[in-house]
mmCIF file of C-alpha atoms and ligand atoms in Angstrom:
data_model
loop_
_atom_site.group_PDB
_atom_site.id
_atom_site.type_symbol
_atom_site.label_atom_id
_atom_site.label_comp_id
_atom_site.label_asym_id
_atom_site.label_seq_id
_atom_site.Cartn_x
_atom_site.Cartn_y
_atom_site.Cartn_z
ATOM 1 C CA ARG G 83 46.345 17.088 -27.717
ATOM 2 C CA ALA G 84 43.901 16.635 -24.995
ATOM 3 C CA LYS G 85 41.181 16.830 -27.552
ATOM 4 C CA GLU G 86 42.817 14.156 -29.651
ATOM 5 C CA GLU G 87 43.306 11.942 -26.657
ATOM 6 C CA ASN G 88 39.694 12.366 -25.752
ATOM 7 C CA ARG G 89 38.654 11.483 -29.226
ATOM 8 C CA ASN G 90 40.800 8.392 -29.190
ATOM 9 C CA ARG G 91 39.438 7.400 -25.866
ATOM 10 C CA PHE G 92 35.952 7.913 -27.179
ATOM 11 C CA CYS G 93 36.674 5.706 -30.209
ATOM 12 C CA PHE G 94 38.263 3.074 -28.027
ATOM 13 C CA PHE G 95 35.284 2.933 -25.744
ATOM 14 C CA THR G 96 32.677 2.759 -28.472
ATOM 15 C CA GLN G 97 34.620 0.034 -30.250
ATOM 16 C CA GLN G 98 34.933 -1.874 -27.013
ATOM 17 C CA MET G 99 31.283 -1.459 -26.222
ATOM 18 C CA GLY G 100 30.476 -2.567 -29.748
ATOM 19 C CA LEU G 101 32.500 -5.721 -29.323
ATOM 20 C CA ASP G 102 30.961 -6.441 -25.959
ATOM 21 C CA SER G 103 27.446 -6.033 -27.199
ATOM 22 C CA ILE G 104 28.137 -8.153 -30.282
ATOM 23 C CA LYS G 105 29.551 -10.856 -28.027
ATOM 24 C CA ARG G 106 26.556 -10.567 -25.791
ATOM 25 C CA ILE G 107 24.100 -10.816 -28.666
ATOM 26 C CA GLN G 108 25.946 -13.888 -29.954
ATOM 27 C CA LEU G 109 25.917 -15.455 -26.518
ATOM 28 C CA GLU G 110 22.237 -14.681 -26.106
ATOM 29 C CA SER G 111 21.474 -16.244 -29.454
ATOM 30 C CA GLU G 112 23.482 -19.370 -28.522
ATOM 31 C CA LEU G 113 21.650 -19.561 -25.225
ATOM 32 C CA ARG G 114 18.317 -19.196 -26.979
ATOM 33 C CA LYS G 115 18.871 -21.803 -29.650
ATOM 34 C CA SER G 116 20.292 -24.360 -27.251
ATOM 35 C CA ILE G 117 17.312 -24.374 -24.886
ATOM 36 C CA GLY G 118 15.963 -27.908 -24.710
ATOM 37 C CA THR G 119 19.285 -29.492 -25.695
ATOM 38 C CA GLN G 120 22.068 -31.260 -23.807
ATOM 39 C CA ARG G 121 23.971 -27.997 -23.658
ATOM 40 C CA TYR G 122 21.818 -27.116 -20.658
ATOM 41 C CA GLN G 123 22.858 -29.555 -17.981
ATOM 42 C CA LEU G 124 22.146 -30.004 -14.348
ATOM 43 C CA TYR G 125 25.040 -30.839 -12.057
ATOM 44 C CA TYR G 126 24.301 -32.401 -8.703
ATOM 45 C CA GLN G 127 25.715 -31.604 -5.288
ATOM 46 C CA PRO G 128 24.885 -33.776 -2.280
ATOM 47 C CA LYS G 129 23.439 -32.491 0.963
ATOM 48 C CA VAL G 130 24.183 -34.657 3.954
ATOM 49 C CA ASN G 131 22.564 -35.246 7.305
ATOM 50 C CA ALA G 132 24.586 -33.455 9.988
ATOM 51 C CA ILE G 133 24.645 -36.428 12.330
ATOM 52 C CA THR G 134 24.886 -39.470 10.091
ATOM 53 C CA HIS G 135 26.593 -37.794 7.113
ATOM 54 C CA ASP G 136 24.321 -39.845 4.873
ATOM 55 C CA ILE G 137 23.070 -38.168 1.753
ATOM 56 C CA CYS G 138 19.664 -36.620 2.452
ATOM 57 C CA GLY G 139 19.262 -34.309 -0.494
ATOM 58 C CA VAL G 140 20.713 -32.960 -3.664
ATOM 59 C CA GLU G 141 20.890 -29.507 -5.203
ATOM 60 C CA ALA G 142 20.698 -29.324 -8.982
ATOM 61 C CA LEU G 143 22.916 -26.582 -10.423
ATOM 62 C CA LEU G 144 22.902 -25.332 -13.988
ATOM 63 C CA ARG G 145 25.916 -25.712 -16.248
ATOM 64 C CA TRP G 146 25.892 -24.533 -19.848
ATOM 65 C CA GLU G 147 28.137 -25.778 -22.612
ATOM 66 C CA ASP G 148 29.341 -23.086 -25.012
ATOM 67 C CA GLU G 149 30.143 -23.483 -28.720
ATOM 68 C CA ASP G 150 33.651 -24.703 -27.908
ATOM 69 C CA GLY G 151 32.371 -27.310 -25.494
ATOM 70 C CA GLN G 152 33.533 -25.332 -22.455
ATOM 71 C CA ILE G 153 31.309 -25.597 -19.392
ATOM 72 C CA GLN G 154 30.111 -22.165 -18.296
ATOM 73 C CA SER G 155 29.151 -21.178 -14.767
ATOM 74 C CA PRO G 156 25.609 -20.185 -13.826
ATOM 75 C CA LEU G 157 27.108 -17.040 -12.306
ATOM 76 C CA ASP G 158 27.856 -15.896 -15.890
ATOM 77 C CA ILE G 159 24.832 -17.418 -17.565
ATOM 78 C CA ILE G 160 21.916 -16.759 -15.240
ATOM 79 C CA PRO G 161 22.256 -12.937 -15.386
ATOM 80 C CA ILE G 162 22.102 -13.043 -19.195
ATOM 81 C CA LEU G 163 19.120 -15.380 -19.131
ATOM 82 C CA GLU G 164 17.439 -13.111 -16.595
ATOM 83 C CA HIS G 165 18.188 -9.904 -18.453
ATOM 84 C CA SER G 166 16.998 -11.234 -21.812
ATOM 85 C CA GLY G 167 13.945 -12.954 -20.402
ATOM 86 C CA LEU G 168 15.212 -16.288 -21.731
ATOM 87 C CA ILE G 169 15.206 -17.540 -18.142
ATOM 88 C CA ILE G 170 11.474 -18.207 -18.447
ATOM 89 C CA GLU G 171 11.815 -20.683 -21.304
ATOM 90 C CA ALA G 172 15.135 -22.114 -20.105
ATOM 91 C CA GLY G 173 13.714 -22.373 -16.597
ATOM 92 C CA GLU G 174 10.674 -24.295 -17.816
ATOM 93 C CA TYR G 175 13.013 -26.764 -19.469
ATOM 94 C CA LEU G 176 15.130 -27.114 -16.320
ATOM 95 C CA ILE G 177 12.072 -27.582 -14.115
ATOM 96 C CA GLN G 178 10.861 -30.356 -16.421
ATOM 97 C CA GLN G 179 14.311 -31.975 -16.416
ATOM 98 C CA ALA G 180 14.526 -31.745 -12.646
ATOM 99 C CA CYS G 181 11.126 -33.330 -12.112
ATOM 100 C CA ARG G 182 11.962 -36.068 -14.585
ATOM 101 C CA GLN G 183 15.189 -36.892 -12.731
ATOM 102 C CA LEU G 184 13.442 -36.728 -9.375
ATOM 103 C CA LYS G 185 10.784 -39.167 -10.627
ATOM 104 C CA LYS G 186 13.473 -41.512 -11.879
ATOM 105 C CA TRP G 187 15.192 -41.576 -8.494
ATOM 106 C CA GLN G 188 11.868 -41.963 -6.724
ATOM 107 C CA GLN G 189 11.113 -44.974 -8.897
ATOM 108 C CA GLU G 190 14.452 -46.421 -7.832
ATOM 109 C CA ASN G 191 13.380 -45.842 -4.218
ATOM 110 C CA TYR G 192 15.779 -43.075 -3.298
ATOM 111 C CA GLN G 193 14.008 -40.773 -0.918
ATOM 112 C CA PHE G 194 16.237 -37.728 -0.790
ATOM 113 C CA HIS G 195 15.098 -34.168 -1.429
ATOM 114 C CA PHE G 196 15.736 -32.511 -4.749
ATOM 115 C CA ALA G 197 16.443 -28.775 -4.773
ATOM 116 C CA LEU G 198 16.324 -26.473 -7.767
ATOM 117 C CA ASN G 199 17.090 -22.743 -7.891
ATOM 118 C CA ILE G 200 14.500 -20.237 -9.052
ATOM 119 C CA SER G 201 15.624 -16.722 -9.959
ATOM 120 C CA ALA G 202 13.854 -13.363 -9.768
ATOM 121 C CA ARG G 203 12.082 -13.221 -13.092
ATOM 122 C CA GLN G 204 11.163 -16.873 -12.875
ATOM 123 C CA LEU G 205 9.373 -16.315 -9.605
ATOM 124 C CA LEU G 206 7.974 -12.837 -10.100
ATOM 125 C CA ASN G 207 7.352 -12.496 -13.849
ATOM 126 C CA SER G 208 6.387 -15.931 -15.040
ATOM 127 C CA ASN G 209 3.641 -18.383 -14.528
ATOM 128 C CA ILE G 210 5.828 -20.334 -12.129
ATOM 129 C CA VAL G 211 3.013 -22.075 -10.271
ATOM 130 C CA GLU G 212 1.571 -23.397 -13.510
ATOM 131 C CA THR G 213 5.011 -24.376 -14.830
ATOM 132 C CA VAL G 214 5.874 -26.368 -11.714
ATOM 133 C CA SER G 215 2.409 -27.870 -11.532
ATOM 134 C CA LYS G 216 2.647 -29.005 -15.146
ATOM 135 C CA ALA G 217 6.098 -30.546 -14.591
ATOM 136 C CA ILE G 218 4.798 -32.468 -11.566
ATOM 137 C CA VAL G 219 1.816 -33.780 -13.529
ATOM 138 C CA ASP G 220 3.848 -34.553 -16.686
ATOM 139 C CA THR G 221 6.518 -36.505 -14.825
ATOM 140 C CA GLY G 222 4.484 -37.929 -11.964
ATOM 141 C CA CYS G 223 7.130 -37.003 -9.385
ATOM 142 C CA ASP G 224 6.221 -36.651 -5.713
ATOM 143 C CA PRO G 225 6.229 -32.890 -5.049
ATOM 144 C CA GLN G 226 6.888 -33.417 -1.320
ATOM 145 C CA CYS G 227 10.515 -34.089 -2.211
ATOM 146 C CA LEU G 228 10.880 -31.078 -4.467
ATOM 147 C CA GLU G 229 12.462 -27.957 -2.975
ATOM 148 C CA LEU G 230 12.617 -24.610 -4.708
ATOM 149 C CA GLU G 231 15.446 -22.320 -3.586
ATOM 150 C CA ILE G 232 14.766 -18.613 -3.680
ATOM 151 C CA THR G 233 17.026 -15.873 -2.350
ATOM 152 C CA GLU G 234 15.685 -13.402 0.181
ATOM 153 C CA SER G 235 16.481 -10.489 -2.166
ATOM 154 C CA VAL G 236 14.045 -11.892 -4.732
ATOM 155 C CA ILE G 237 11.310 -12.004 -2.124
ATOM 156 C CA MET G 238 12.090 -8.494 -0.926
ATOM 157 C CA ALA G 239 12.064 -7.157 -4.500
ATOM 158 C CA ASP G 240 8.293 -7.591 -4.677
ATOM 159 C CA VAL G 241 6.895 -8.850 -1.432
ATOM 160 C CA LYS G 242 3.266 -9.046 -2.498
ATOM 161 C CA THR G 243 3.883 -10.986 -5.704
ATOM 162 C CA ALA G 244 6.417 -13.236 -3.983
ATOM 163 C CA LEU G 245 3.986 -14.135 -1.217
ATOM 164 C CA ASN G 246 1.296 -14.880 -3.742
ATOM 165 C CA LYS G 247 3.557 -17.147 -5.826
ATOM 166 C CA LEU G 248 5.044 -18.911 -2.817
ATOM 167 C CA MET G 249 1.572 -19.710 -1.498
ATOM 168 C CA GLY G 250 0.680 -21.123 -4.898
ATOM 169 C CA LEU G 251 3.797 -23.276 -4.890
ATOM 170 C CA GLU G 252 3.213 -24.443 -1.339
ATOM 171 C CA ALA G 253 -0.288 -25.502 -2.317
ATOM 172 C CA LEU G 254 1.275 -27.833 -4.901
ATOM 173 C CA GLY G 255 3.086 -29.561 -2.038
ATOM 174 C CA VAL G 256 6.599 -28.374 -2.865
ATOM 175 C CA LYS G 257 8.960 -27.020 -0.197
ATOM 176 C CA ILE G 258 10.436 -23.552 -0.249
ATOM 177 C CA ALA G 259 14.012 -22.831 0.796
ATOM 178 C CA ILE G 260 15.502 -19.413 1.406
ATOM 179 C CA ASP G 261 18.869 -19.463 -0.321
ATOM 180 C CA ASP G 262 21.960 -17.467 0.672
ATOM 181 C CA PHE G 263 20.298 -16.348 3.878
ATOM 182 C CA GLY G 264 21.985 -13.461 5.649
ATOM 183 C CA THR G 265 23.275 -11.673 2.577
ATOM 184 C CA GLY G 266 20.120 -9.671 1.920
ATOM 185 C CA TYR G 267 18.573 -7.186 4.265
ATOM 186 C CA SER G 268 15.500 -8.999 5.443
ATOM 187 C CA SER G 269 14.963 -10.331 8.909
ATOM 188 C CA LEU G 270 14.086 -13.884 9.638
ATOM 189 C CA ALA G 271 11.102 -12.710 11.679
ATOM 190 C CA TYR G 272 9.807 -10.979 8.565
ATOM 191 C CA LEU G 273 10.402 -14.016 6.373
ATOM 192 C CA SER G 274 8.371 -16.113 8.773
ATOM 193 C CA ARG G 275 5.281 -14.552 7.204
ATOM 194 C CA PHE G 276 6.130 -16.482 4.044
ATOM 195 C CA PRO G 277 5.643 -20.206 3.556
ATOM 196 C CA VAL G 278 9.298 -21.105 4.039
ATOM 197 C CA HIS G 279 10.388 -24.556 5.185
ATOM 198 C CA ILE G 280 14.156 -24.508 4.830
ATOM 199 C CA LEU G 281 16.793 -21.912 5.561
ATOM 200 C CA LYS G 282 20.172 -22.076 3.842
ATOM 201 C CA VAL G 283 22.832 -20.134 5.716
ATOM 202 C CA ASP G 284 25.057 -18.380 3.213
ATOM 203 C CA ARG G 285 28.630 -19.506 2.666
ATOM 204 C CA GLU G 286 29.841 -16.070 3.709
ATOM 205 C CA PHE G 287 29.039 -16.864 7.355
ATOM 206 C CA VAL G 288 30.385 -20.389 7.191
ATOM 207 C CA LYS G 289 33.665 -19.395 5.555
ATOM 208 C CA ASP G 290 35.703 -18.531 8.616
ATOM 209 C CA LEU G 291 33.957 -20.589 11.244
ATOM 210 C CA PRO G 292 34.795 -21.432 13.950
ATOM 211 C CA LYS G 293 37.448 -18.705 14.209
ATOM 212 C CA ASN G 294 35.318 -15.641 13.572
ATOM 213 C CA LYS G 295 33.507 -14.622 16.754
ATOM 214 C CA ASP G 296 30.899 -12.518 14.956
ATOM 215 C CA ASN G 297 30.028 -15.348 12.616
ATOM 216 C CA ILE G 298 29.704 -17.705 15.562
ATOM 217 C CA THR G 299 27.169 -15.345 17.124
ATOM 218 C CA ILE G 300 25.361 -14.795 13.828
ATOM 219 C CA THR G 301 25.062 -18.465 12.883
ATOM 220 C CA ARG G 302 23.995 -19.405 16.406
ATOM 221 C CA SER G 303 21.158 -16.894 16.424
ATOM 222 C CA ILE G 304 20.076 -17.711 12.851
ATOM 223 C CA VAL G 305 19.804 -21.392 13.779
ATOM 224 C CA GLU G 306 17.932 -20.692 16.998
ATOM 225 C CA LEU G 307 15.410 -18.384 15.396
ATOM 226 C CA ALA G 308 14.947 -20.663 12.362
ATOM 227 C CA HIS G 309 14.221 -23.597 14.655
ATOM 228 C CA ASN G 310 11.702 -21.557 16.621
ATOM 229 C CA LEU G 311 10.005 -20.863 13.303
ATOM 230 C CA ASN G 312 10.017 -24.586 12.459
ATOM 231 C CA MET G 313 12.502 -24.320 9.644
ATOM 232 C CA VAL G 314 15.177 -26.853 8.789
ATOM 233 C CA VAL G 315 18.636 -25.283 8.608
ATOM 234 C CA VAL G 316 21.144 -26.141 5.891
ATOM 235 C CA ALA G 317 24.692 -24.755 5.935
ATOM 236 C CA GLU G 318 26.194 -23.939 2.538
ATOM 237 C CA GLY G 319 29.850 -23.972 1.612
ATOM 238 C CA VAL G 320 31.064 -26.394 4.261
ATOM 239 C CA GLU G 321 34.687 -27.034 3.364
ATOM 240 C CA THR G 322 36.372 -28.226 6.555
ATOM 241 C CA GLU G 323 35.879 -30.649 9.392
ATOM 242 C CA ALA G 324 36.133 -27.785 11.901
ATOM 243 C CA GLN G 325 33.241 -25.966 10.220
ATOM 244 C CA GLU G 326 31.209 -29.136 10.084
ATOM 245 C CA GLN G 327 31.758 -29.860 13.786
ATOM 246 C CA PHE G 328 30.893 -26.378 14.929
ATOM 247 C CA LEU G 329 27.753 -26.270 12.768
ATOM 248 C CA ALA G 330 26.633 -29.669 14.040
ATOM 249 C CA SER G 331 27.167 -28.496 17.622
ATOM 250 C CA ILE G 332 24.763 -25.579 17.160
ATOM 251 C CA GLY G 333 22.075 -27.797 15.650
ATOM 252 C CA VAL G 334 22.339 -27.293 11.884
ATOM 253 C CA GLU G 335 20.513 -30.255 10.317
ATOM 254 C CA GLU G 336 22.118 -30.517 6.892
ATOM 255 C CA PHE G 337 25.434 -29.694 5.256
ATOM 256 C CA GLN G 338 26.335 -28.884 1.710
ATOM 257 C CA GLY G 339 29.835 -28.103 0.558
ATOM 258 C CA PHE G 340 33.085 -29.279 -0.963
ATOM 259 C CA TYR G 341 33.965 -31.138 2.235
ATOM 260 C CA PHE G 342 31.181 -33.583 1.399
ATOM 261 C CA GLY G 343 31.081 -33.275 -2.374
ATOM 262 C CA ALA G 344 31.223 -30.693 -5.157
ATOM 263 C CA PRO G 345 28.557 -30.325 -7.845
ATOM 264 C CA MET G 346 29.125 -33.014 -10.480
ATOM 265 C CA PRO G 347 27.565 -34.427 -13.641
ATOM 266 C CA LEU G 348 24.683 -36.874 -13.279
ATOM 267 C CA GLU G 349 26.675 -40.032 -14.068
ATOM 268 C CA GLU G 350 29.363 -39.158 -11.581
ATOM 269 C CA PHE G 351 26.823 -38.290 -8.909
ATOM 270 C CA GLU G 352 24.978 -41.566 -9.361
ATOM 271 C CA GLN G 353 28.218 -43.507 -9.359
ATOM 272 C CA GLN G 354 29.504 -41.848 -6.247
ATOM 273 C CA TYR G 355 26.346 -41.657 -4.162
ATOM 274 C CA LEU G 356 23.774 -44.060 -5.495
ATOM 275 C CA THR G 357 25.689 -47.233 -6.250
ATOM 276 C CA ALA G 358 28.010 -48.054 -3.419
ATOM 277 C CA PRO G 359 26.304 -51.084 -1.864
ATOM 278 C CA ASP G 360 29.534 -52.205 -0.185
ATOM 279 C CA ILE G 361 30.033 -48.933 1.583
ATOM 280 C CA TYR G 362 26.455 -48.120 2.478
ATOM 281 C CA PRO G 363 24.491 -51.340 2.868
ATOM 282 C CA ASN G 364 20.791 -50.425 2.663
ATOM 283 C CA ASP G 365 21.538 -46.956 3.998
ATOM 284 C CA LEU G 366 20.425 -44.891 1.102
ATOM 285 C CA LYS G 367 16.843 -46.028 1.036
ATOM 286 C CA VAL G 368 15.821 -45.480 4.598
ATOM 287 C CA HIS G 369 15.836 -41.721 4.998
ATOM 288 C CA ASP G 370 12.100 -41.310 5.120
ATOM 289 C CA SER G 371 11.730 -43.798 7.913
ATOM 290 C CA GLU G 372 14.344 -42.263 10.164
HETATM 291 P P1 C2E A 18 23.545 -21.254 -4.911
HETATM 292 O O1 C2E A 18 22.162 -21.740 -5.163
HETATM 293 O O2 C2E A 18 23.802 -20.572 -3.620
HETATM 294 O O3 C2E A 18 24.447 -22.535 -5.094
HETATM 295 C C1 C2E A 18 25.573 -22.821 -4.326
HETATM 296 C C2 C2E A 18 26.826 -22.439 -5.055
HETATM 297 O O4 C2E A 18 27.937 -22.620 -4.170
HETATM 298 C C3 C2E A 18 27.123 -23.330 -6.257
HETATM 299 O O5 C2E A 18 27.765 -22.508 -7.241
HETATM 300 C C4 C2E A 18 28.101 -24.350 -5.694
HETATM 301 O O6 C2E A 18 28.963 -24.898 -6.674
HETATM 302 C C5 C2E A 18 28.880 -23.502 -4.737
HETATM 303 N N1 C2E A 18 29.439 -24.287 -3.643
HETATM 304 C C6 C2E A 18 28.923 -25.405 -3.080
HETATM 305 N N2 C2E A 18 29.680 -25.848 -2.068
HETATM 306 C C7 C2E A 18 30.723 -24.999 -1.978
HETATM 307 C C8 C2E A 18 31.878 -24.933 -1.110
HETATM 308 O O7 C2E A 18 32.089 -25.739 -0.220
HETATM 309 N N3 C2E A 18 32.727 -23.884 -1.304
HETATM 310 C C9 C2E A 18 32.528 -22.950 -2.279
HETATM 311 N N4 C2E A 18 33.436 -21.985 -2.413
HETATM 312 N N5 C2E A 18 31.461 -22.993 -3.125
HETATM 313 C C10 C2E A 18 30.570 -23.999 -2.962
HETATM 314 P P2 C2E A 18 27.295 -22.548 -8.758
HETATM 315 O O8 C2E A 18 26.962 -23.937 -9.176
HETATM 316 O O9 C2E A 18 28.340 -21.816 -9.519
HETATM 317 O O10 C2E A 18 25.961 -21.723 -8.762
HETATM 318 C C11 C2E A 18 25.966 -20.356 -8.497
HETATM 319 C C12 C2E A 18 24.581 -19.805 -8.363
HETATM 320 O O11 C2E A 18 23.892 -19.798 -9.608
HETATM 321 C C13 C2E A 18 23.688 -20.610 -7.432
HETATM 322 O O12 C2E A 18 24.003 -20.267 -6.097
HETATM 323 C C14 C2E A 18 22.316 -20.179 -7.880
HETATM 324 O O13 C2E A 18 21.949 -18.960 -7.284
HETATM 325 C C15 C2E A 18 22.514 -19.953 -9.376
HETATM 326 N N6 C2E A 18 22.017 -21.113 -10.117
HETATM 327 C C16 C2E A 18 22.625 -22.299 -10.322
HETATM 328 N N7 C2E A 18 21.852 -23.134 -11.035
HETATM 329 C C17 C2E A 18 20.712 -22.465 -11.306
HETATM 330 C C18 C2E A 18 19.495 -22.803 -12.011
HETATM 331 O O14 C2E A 18 19.288 -23.916 -12.525
HETATM 332 N N8 C2E A 18 18.520 -21.836 -12.076
HETATM 333 C C19 C2E A 18 18.690 -20.610 -11.493
HETATM 334 N N9 C2E A 18 17.696 -19.734 -11.606
HETATM 335 N N10 C2E A 18 19.812 -20.273 -10.810
HETATM 336 C C20 C2E A 18 20.807 -21.179 -10.713
HETATM 337 MG MG1 MG A 19 20.801 -22.716 -4.266
HETATM 338 MG MG1 MG A 20 22.938 -20.798 -1.910
HETATM 339 MG MG1 MG A 21 25.299 -18.984 -1.993
#
């Protein structure tokens, strides 16, 4: 009996694995053939100035539309793109799209920063410096306003290559942000050897502020050290007024989170943040001169 059960279990597992890998191959093929189409979209989430609450930046976040028109999360899609290597080609497309959108906003005189995420293979195993350089030249966007977000774990995965690539990117004039800071195992002192301009404190530390004593201590010391290293600090995942007030009180410069706005499609973002002359007279255009 045990033998039979084992055999059944074996069959069940292989069938299941078969289904999963067929699904995965289908998904991969969909992802591949839709590169360069509308099915790859960027959603936009505002970043706001901690004092004025005016929009001062935007993070572009990938959304992918499946065969049924359902919007899929980057948390499901990016790992498949990474694993298959499709991230290189898809990433090139997204970098071009991002620079094109940035140029468009710059032509309309909006001066906010535009952040785009770059994953491990994109940074370490592709010609990222050339790709970004080409997108800047092709679109004519001002690279000073372009920020590339890279997690500390990607840097730590291959320190030498990462440093090399980041220096190349910095030479193009783009800014580098460390994303999800605090979740990896690197120290800020160590990261200071890299050309990093912005530090994004991970949502995990923001989540139960200002109740959690440990997180108060951690965020305080992250902010202090980051400032000593001349980095701008952004808090991710700000969802409440209490979080926002505590973070402002310890000197965080920028907020991003549902409290201020969730990621949304381009049209919605523009409608909500870029065309409200009655609410924000002249405000949106003056960030660079503040
Ligand atoms: P991330 O770069 O850390 O982006 C922030 C994530 O937190 C986003 O999830 C955003 O929707 C979510 N978020 C923002 N504010 C709040 C909040 O107040 N509360 C909570 N609970 N969540 C909040 P999203 O859009 O699902 O993206 C997940 C991750 O996927 C990103 O994390 C980034 O690492 C990656 N990703 C997204 N777009 C791209 C892309 O174009 N290229 C690459 N390589 N990676 C991307
Ligand atoms: Mg990010
Ligand atoms: Mg992040
Ligand atoms: Mg995060």
